[in-house]
PDB file of C-alpha atoms in Angstrom:
ATOM      1  CA  MET A   1      12.318 -10.482  64.015  1.00 41.00           C
ATOM      2  CA  PRO A   2      15.051 -11.872  66.283  1.00 43.00           C
ATOM      3  CA  GLN A   3      16.879  -8.523  66.184  1.00 46.00           C
ATOM      4  CA  ILE A   4      14.274  -6.960  68.509  1.00 46.00           C
ATOM      5  CA  LEU A   5      15.662  -9.119  71.323  1.00 48.00           C
ATOM      6  CA  SER A   6      18.857  -7.065  71.330  1.00 81.00           C
ATOM      7  CA  TYR A   7      16.980  -3.787  71.821  1.00 92.00           C
ATOM      8  CA  CYS A   8      16.704  -2.390  75.329  1.00 95.00           C
ATOM      9  CA  LEU A   9      13.702  -0.221  76.286  1.00 96.00           C
ATOM     10  CA  ASN A  10      14.342   2.227  79.102  1.00 96.00           C
ATOM     11  CA  PHE A  11      13.249   5.593  80.465  1.00 97.00           C
ATOM     12  CA  VAL A  12      15.236   8.652  79.438  1.00 98.00           C
ATOM     13  CA  GLN A  13      18.356   9.733  81.292  1.00 97.00           C
ATOM     14  CA  LYS A  14      20.206  13.023  80.970  1.00 98.00           C
ATOM     15  CA  LYS A  15      22.979  11.408  78.913  1.00 98.00           C
ATOM     16  CA  HIS A  16      20.391  10.423  76.246  1.00 98.00           C
ATOM     17  CA  LEU A  17      19.212  13.990  75.493  1.00 98.00           C
ATOM     18  CA  PRO A  18      21.784  14.919  72.777  1.00 97.00           C
ATOM     19  CA  SER A  19      21.048  11.707  70.843  1.00 98.00           C
ATOM     20  CA  ILE A  20      17.291  12.272  71.094  1.00 98.00           C
ATOM     21  CA  LEU A  21      17.633  15.836  69.800  1.00 97.00           C
ATOM     22  CA  LYS A  22      19.784  14.622  66.907  1.00 96.00           C
ATOM     23  CA  ILE A  23      17.241  11.959  65.907  1.00 97.00           C
ATOM     24  CA  CYS A  24      14.410  14.470  66.173  1.00 93.00           C
ATOM     25  CA  GLU A  25      16.242  17.011  64.032  1.00 90.00           C
ATOM     26  CA  GLU A  26      17.081  14.496  61.297  1.00 89.00           C
ATOM     27  CA  GLN A  27      13.577  13.001  61.203  1.00 88.00           C
ATOM     28  CA  LEU A  28      11.223  15.886  62.026  1.00 82.00           C
ATOM     29  CA  GLY A  29      13.128  19.018  61.168  1.00 79.00           C
ATOM     30  CA  ASN A  30      15.462  21.534  62.707  1.00 80.00           C
ATOM     31  CA  GLY A  31      14.030  23.065  65.887  1.00 81.00           C
ATOM     32  CA  PHE A  32      11.003  20.741  66.099  1.00 83.00           C
ATOM     33  CA  LEU A  33      11.799  19.736  69.695  1.00 91.00           C
ATOM     34  CA  ALA A  34      13.139  22.404  72.054  1.00 92.00           C
ATOM     35  CA  PRO A  35      15.968  21.169  74.325  1.00 96.00           C
ATOM     36  CA  ASP A  36      14.320  22.637  77.444  1.00 95.00           C
ATOM     37  CA  LEU A  37      11.019  20.886  76.632  1.00 95.00           C
ATOM     38  CA  LEU A  38      12.852  17.572  76.226  1.00 97.00           C
ATOM     39  CA  ALA A  39      14.729  18.113  79.504  1.00 97.00           C
ATOM     40  CA  SER A  40      11.369  18.497  81.284  1.00 97.00           C
ATOM     41  CA  TYR A  41      10.790  14.761  80.731  1.00 97.00           C
ATOM     42  CA  LEU A  42      13.689  13.876  83.052  1.00 97.00           C
ATOM     43  CA  ASP A  43      11.960  14.492  86.363  1.00 90.00           C
ATOM     44  CA  HIS A  44       8.322  15.401  85.701  1.00 95.00           C
ATOM     45  CA  PRO A  45       5.765  13.264  87.603  1.00 96.00           C
ATOM     46  CA  SER A  46       3.391  12.882  84.633  1.00 97.00           C
ATOM     47  CA  LYS A  47       5.720  13.102  81.601  1.00 98.00           C
ATOM     48  CA  TYR A  48       7.521  10.043  80.300  1.00 98.00           C
ATOM     49  CA  CYS A  49      10.120   9.391  77.631  1.00 98.00           C
ATOM     50  CA  HIS A  50      10.876   5.854  76.506  1.00 98.00           C
ATOM     51  CA  VAL A  51      14.168   5.287  74.694  1.00 98.00           C
ATOM     52  CA  VAL A  52      15.273   2.256  72.731  1.00 98.00           C
ATOM     53  CA  LEU A  53      18.950   1.492  73.169  1.00 97.00           C
ATOM     54  CA  LEU A  54      21.180  -0.728  71.068  1.00 95.00           C
ATOM     55  CA  ASP A  55      24.663  -1.177  72.534  1.00 91.00           C
ATOM     56  CA  GLN A  56      24.009   1.787  74.891  1.00 91.00           C
ATOM     57  CA  GLN A  57      23.173   4.084  71.928  1.00 95.00           C
ATOM     58  CA  VAL A  58      19.736   5.739  71.596  1.00 98.00           C
ATOM     59  CA  ILE A  59      18.167   4.624  68.315  1.00 98.00           C
ATOM     60  CA  GLY A  60      14.588   5.785  68.959  1.00 98.00           C
ATOM     61  CA  PHE A  61      12.346   7.488  71.494  1.00 98.00           C
ATOM     62  CA  SER A  62       8.740   8.311  72.391  1.00 98.00           C
ATOM     63  CA  LEU A  63       7.399  11.228  74.425  1.00 98.00           C
ATOM     64  CA  MET A  64       4.261  10.602  76.481  1.00 98.00           C
ATOM     65  CA  GLU A  65       2.297  12.193  79.300  1.00 98.00           C
ATOM     66  CA  ILE A  66      -0.815  11.856  81.416  1.00 98.00           C
ATOM     67  CA  SER A  67      -2.652  15.140  81.870  1.00 98.00           C
ATOM     68  CA  PRO A  68      -6.126  16.627  82.371  1.00 98.00           C
ATOM     69  CA  ARG A  69      -8.354  16.599  79.282  1.00 98.00           C
ATOM     70  CA  ALA A  70      -8.230  20.406  78.888  1.00 97.00           C
ATOM     71  CA  GLN A  71      -4.429  20.390  78.856  1.00 97.00           C
ATOM     72  CA  ILE A  72      -4.263  17.689  76.177  1.00 97.00           C
ATOM     73  CA  ALA A  73      -6.976  19.468  74.164  1.00 97.00           C
ATOM     74  CA  GLN A  74      -4.723  22.537  73.826  1.00 95.00           C
ATOM     75  CA  LYS A  75      -2.184  20.350  72.011  1.00 93.00           C
ATOM     76  CA  MET A  76      -4.808  19.461  69.393  1.00 93.00           C
ATOM     77  CA  LYS A  77      -4.456  22.934  67.869  1.00 89.00           C
ATOM     78  CA  GLN A  78      -7.525  23.858  65.769  1.00 89.00           C
ATOM     79  CA  ALA A  79      -9.322  20.651  66.903  1.00 94.00           C
ATOM     80  CA  GLU A  80      -9.316  21.759  70.561  1.00 96.00           C
ATOM     81  CA  GLN A  81     -13.080  22.197  70.977  1.00 97.00           C
ATOM     82  CA  TRP A  82     -13.831  18.963  69.121  1.00 97.00           C
ATOM     83  CA  PHE A  83     -11.400  17.163  71.455  1.00 98.00           C
ATOM     84  CA  LEU A  84     -12.984  18.625  74.602  1.00 98.00           C
ATOM     85  CA  ASP A  85     -16.421  17.525  73.421  1.00 98.00           C
ATOM     86  CA  TYR A  86     -15.413  14.085  72.132  1.00 98.00           C
ATOM     87  CA  PHE A  87     -13.504  13.117  75.275  1.00 98.00           C
ATOM     88  CA  SER A  88     -15.841  14.836  77.760  1.00 98.00           C
ATOM     89  CA  ALA A  89     -16.232  11.602  79.775  1.00 98.00           C
ATOM     90  CA  TYR A  90     -12.526  11.498  80.674  1.00 98.00           C
ATOM     91  CA  ASP A  91     -10.757  13.594  83.300  1.00 97.00           C
ATOM     92  CA  ASN A  92      -7.174  12.434  82.676  1.00 98.00           C
ATOM     93  CA  ILE A  93      -5.900  11.290  79.303  1.00 98.00           C
ATOM     94  CA  GLY A  94      -2.709   9.605  78.184  1.00 98.00           C
ATOM     95  CA  TYR A  95      -1.033  11.396  75.285  1.00 98.00           C
ATOM     96  CA  ARG A  96       1.612  10.003  72.962  1.00 96.00           C
ATOM     97  CA  SER A  97       3.076  13.156  71.507  1.00 92.00           C
ATOM     98  CA  LEU A  98       6.058  11.980  69.499  1.00 92.00           C
ATOM     99  CA  THR A  99       7.941   8.906  68.309  1.00 94.00           C
ATOM    100  CA  ALA A 100      11.066   9.083  66.182  1.00 94.00           C
ATOM    101  CA  VAL A 101      13.646   6.518  65.129  1.00 96.00           C
ATOM    102  CA  SER A 102      17.154   7.050  63.782  1.00 96.00           C
ATOM    103  CA  LYS A 103      17.185   6.767  59.965  1.00 94.00           C
ATOM    104  CA  GLU A 104      19.495   3.745  59.946  1.00 94.00           C
ATOM    105  CA  PHE A 105      17.056   1.790  62.146  1.00 95.00           C
ATOM    106  CA  GLU A 106      13.843   2.542  60.243  1.00 92.00           C
ATOM    107  CA  GLY A 107      11.896  -0.576  59.335  1.00 91.00           C
ATOM    108  CA  LYS A 108      13.569  -2.702  61.997  1.00 93.00           C
ATOM    109  CA  GLY A 109      10.764  -2.796  64.562  1.00 93.00           C
ATOM    110  CA  VAL A 110      11.959   0.100  66.753  1.00 96.00           C
ATOM    111  CA  ALA A 111       8.892   2.331  66.254  1.00 94.00           C
ATOM    112  CA  SER A 112       6.603  -0.689  66.670  1.00 95.00           C
ATOM    113  CA  LEU A 113       8.285  -1.537  69.980  1.00 96.00           C
ATOM    114  CA  LEU A 114       8.009   2.071  71.210  1.00 97.00           C
ATOM    115  CA  VAL A 115       4.336   2.377  70.267  1.00 96.00           C
ATOM    116  CA  LYS A 116       3.339  -1.002  71.711  1.00 97.00           C
ATOM    117  CA  GLU A 117       5.179  -0.508  75.002  1.00 97.00           C
ATOM    118  CA  GLY A 118       4.127   3.143  75.333  1.00 97.00           C
ATOM    119  CA  LEU A 119       0.454   2.320  74.791  1.00 98.00           C
ATOM    120  CA  GLU A 120       0.644  -0.514  77.327  1.00 97.00           C
ATOM    121  CA  PHE A 121       2.375   1.738  79.854  1.00 98.00           C
ATOM    122  CA  LEU A 122      -0.167   4.578  79.505  1.00 98.00           C
ATOM    123  CA  SER A 123      -3.159   2.208  79.301  1.00 97.00           C
ATOM    124  CA  SER A 124      -2.186   0.751  82.653  1.00 97.00           C
ATOM    125  CA  LYS A 125      -2.689   4.211  84.187  1.00 98.00           C
ATOM    126  CA  VAL A 126      -5.656   5.781  82.312  1.00 98.00           C
ATOM    127  CA  ASP A 127      -8.774   4.691  80.383  1.00 98.00           C
ATOM    128  CA  VAL A 128      -7.938   6.409  77.101  1.00 98.00           C
ATOM    129  CA  VAL A 129      -4.702   7.194  75.269  1.00 98.00           C
ATOM    130  CA  VAL A 130      -4.605   9.629  72.347  1.00 98.00           C
ATOM    131  CA  GLY A 131      -2.014  10.766  69.876  1.00 94.00           C
ATOM    132  CA  ASP A 132      -1.635  12.999  66.862  1.00 91.00           C
ATOM    133  CA  ALA A 133       0.184  11.323  63.995  1.00 87.00           C
ATOM    134  CA  TRP A 134       1.819  12.910  60.994  1.00 81.00           C
ATOM    135  CA  LYS A 135      -0.117  12.048  57.834  1.00 82.00           C
ATOM    136  CA  SER A 136       2.347  11.466  55.030  1.00 68.00           C
ATOM    137  CA  GLU A 137       3.314   8.735  52.601  1.00 65.00           C
ATOM    138  CA  HIS A 138       6.765   8.879  54.247  1.00 62.00           C
ATOM    139  CA  THR A 139       5.415   8.229  57.762  1.00 65.00           C
ATOM    140  CA  HIS A 140       4.055   4.897  58.930  1.00 66.00           C
ATOM    141  CA  ILE A 141       3.149   5.660  62.548  1.00 82.00           C
ATOM    142  CA  GLY A 142      -0.585   5.557  61.752  1.00 86.00           C
ATOM    143  CA  SER A 143      -0.456   1.911  60.660  1.00 90.00           C
ATOM    144  CA  ILE A 144       1.577   1.038  63.781  1.00 93.00           C
ATOM    145  CA  LEU A 145      -1.004   2.768  65.991  1.00 94.00           C
ATOM    146  CA  GLU A 146      -3.834   0.893  64.255  1.00 94.00           C
ATOM    147  CA  ARG A 147      -2.058  -2.477  64.718  1.00 95.00           C
ATOM    148  CA  ASN A 148      -1.950  -1.654  68.443  1.00 96.00           C
ATOM    149  CA  GLY A 149      -5.667  -1.035  68.877  1.00 96.00           C
ATOM    150  CA  CYS A 150      -5.874   2.691  68.096  1.00 97.00           C
ATOM    151  CA  GLN A 151      -8.686   4.180  66.016  1.00 97.00           C
ATOM    152  CA  ALA A 152      -8.268   7.113  63.634  1.00 95.00           C
ATOM    153  CA  LEU A 153     -10.831   9.691  64.783  1.00 97.00           C
ATOM    154  CA  LYS A 154     -10.160  12.961  62.977  1.00 96.00           C
ATOM    155  CA  GLU A 155      -7.847  14.402  60.325  1.00 94.00           C
ATOM    156  CA  VAL A 156      -6.638  17.951  60.968  1.00 93.00           C
ATOM    157  CA  PRO A 157      -5.128  19.779  57.973  1.00 91.00           C
ATOM    158  CA  HIS A 158      -2.178  22.171  58.463  1.00 89.00           C
ATOM    159  CA  PHE A 159      -1.802  20.884  62.036  1.00 88.00           C
ATOM    160  CA  TRP A 160       1.673  22.348  62.674  1.00 83.00           C
ATOM    161  CA  THR A 161       1.444  25.514  60.507  1.00 89.00           C
ATOM    162  CA  THR A 162       1.148  28.109  63.291  1.00 89.00           C
ATOM    163  CA  GLU A 163       3.635  26.316  65.547  1.00 86.00           C
ATOM    164  CA  SER A 164       6.209  25.994  62.735  1.00 84.00           C
ATOM    165  CA  ILE A 165       6.032  29.743  62.091  1.00 88.00           C
ATOM    166  CA  GLN A 166       6.186  30.680  65.802  1.00 86.00           C
ATOM    167  CA  GLN A 167       9.083  28.329  66.557  1.00 83.00           C
ATOM    168  CA  ASN A 168      10.698  28.694  63.125  1.00 83.00           C
ATOM    169  CA  TYR A 169      11.329  24.981  62.713  1.00 78.00           C
ATOM    170  CA  HIS A 170      12.017  23.462  59.334  1.00 78.00           C
ATOM    171  CA  CYS A 171       9.755  20.510  58.590  1.00 79.00           C
ATOM    172  CA  SER A 172      11.627  17.564  57.091  1.00 76.00           C
ATOM    173  CA  PHE A 173       8.893  17.361  54.401  1.00 80.00           C
ATOM    174  CA  CYS A 174       7.858  21.010  53.816  1.00 85.00           C
ATOM    175  CA  GLY A 175      11.187  22.704  54.533  1.00 84.00           C
ATOM    176  CA  ALA A 176      11.119  26.258  55.876  1.00 88.00           C
ATOM    177  CA  PRO A 177       7.945  27.429  57.625  1.00 89.00           C
ATOM    178  CA  PRO A 178       5.082  27.148  57.230  1.00 92.00           C
ATOM    179  CA  CYS A 179       4.656  23.389  57.689  1.00 87.00           C
ATOM    180  CA  GLU A 180       1.551  22.337  55.777  1.00 89.00           C
ATOM    181  CA  CYS A 181       1.404  18.719  56.951  1.00 86.00           C
ATOM    182  CA  ALA A 182      -1.834  17.207  58.209  1.00 89.00           C
ATOM    183  CA  ALA A 183      -2.230  15.152  61.373  1.00 90.00           C
ATOM    184  CA  VAL A 184      -4.627  12.376  62.295  1.00 93.00           C
ATOM    185  CA  ILE A 185      -5.874  12.146  65.874  1.00 96.00           C
ATOM    186  CA  TYR A 186      -5.955   8.558  67.144  1.00 96.00           C
ATOM    187  CA  ALA A 187      -7.316   7.062  70.361  1.00 98.00           C
ATOM    188  CA  ARG A 188      -7.134   3.737  72.175  1.00 97.00           C
ATOM    189  CA  PHE A 189      -9.912   3.168  74.707  1.00 96.00           C
TER     190      PHE A 189
END
């Protein structure tokens, strides 16, 4: 894969936000990522956004954070109590919340680069990194996570249903709310 050498991995800057929102909308559905939530990654001490640039253009991104176990557990929706119990030995946890790549760069190693580098970055700061991954035949993030040392721990059906209704976002697979997609919770220890 010699093409990977031309990719540049960086942290998000304000000028990248419109491109990130566009990628997110095309890949995950209209309204999936709120602009103000994305902007919070610019200067937050424990939130991180990696971007992959090609000729100064954003072609993919990952959102990550390091937070107390209880805060990450809330993001696990109906698996919150399971999460609190399963990860009871950990105070702070790394969380990979989202990775998306522009359609024209799918299958070119961008998501693999983001996952690998993001896991390394978070693993250098905490003992466990978790993520929830879309389960779909159209999505390959689970296999990328597994290649990078993550274990699938729990499948959660209808993971985004309530959120899709509350935020009225249109899932790129289900269409208008409710989103009925399942998620798989992964961890790398």
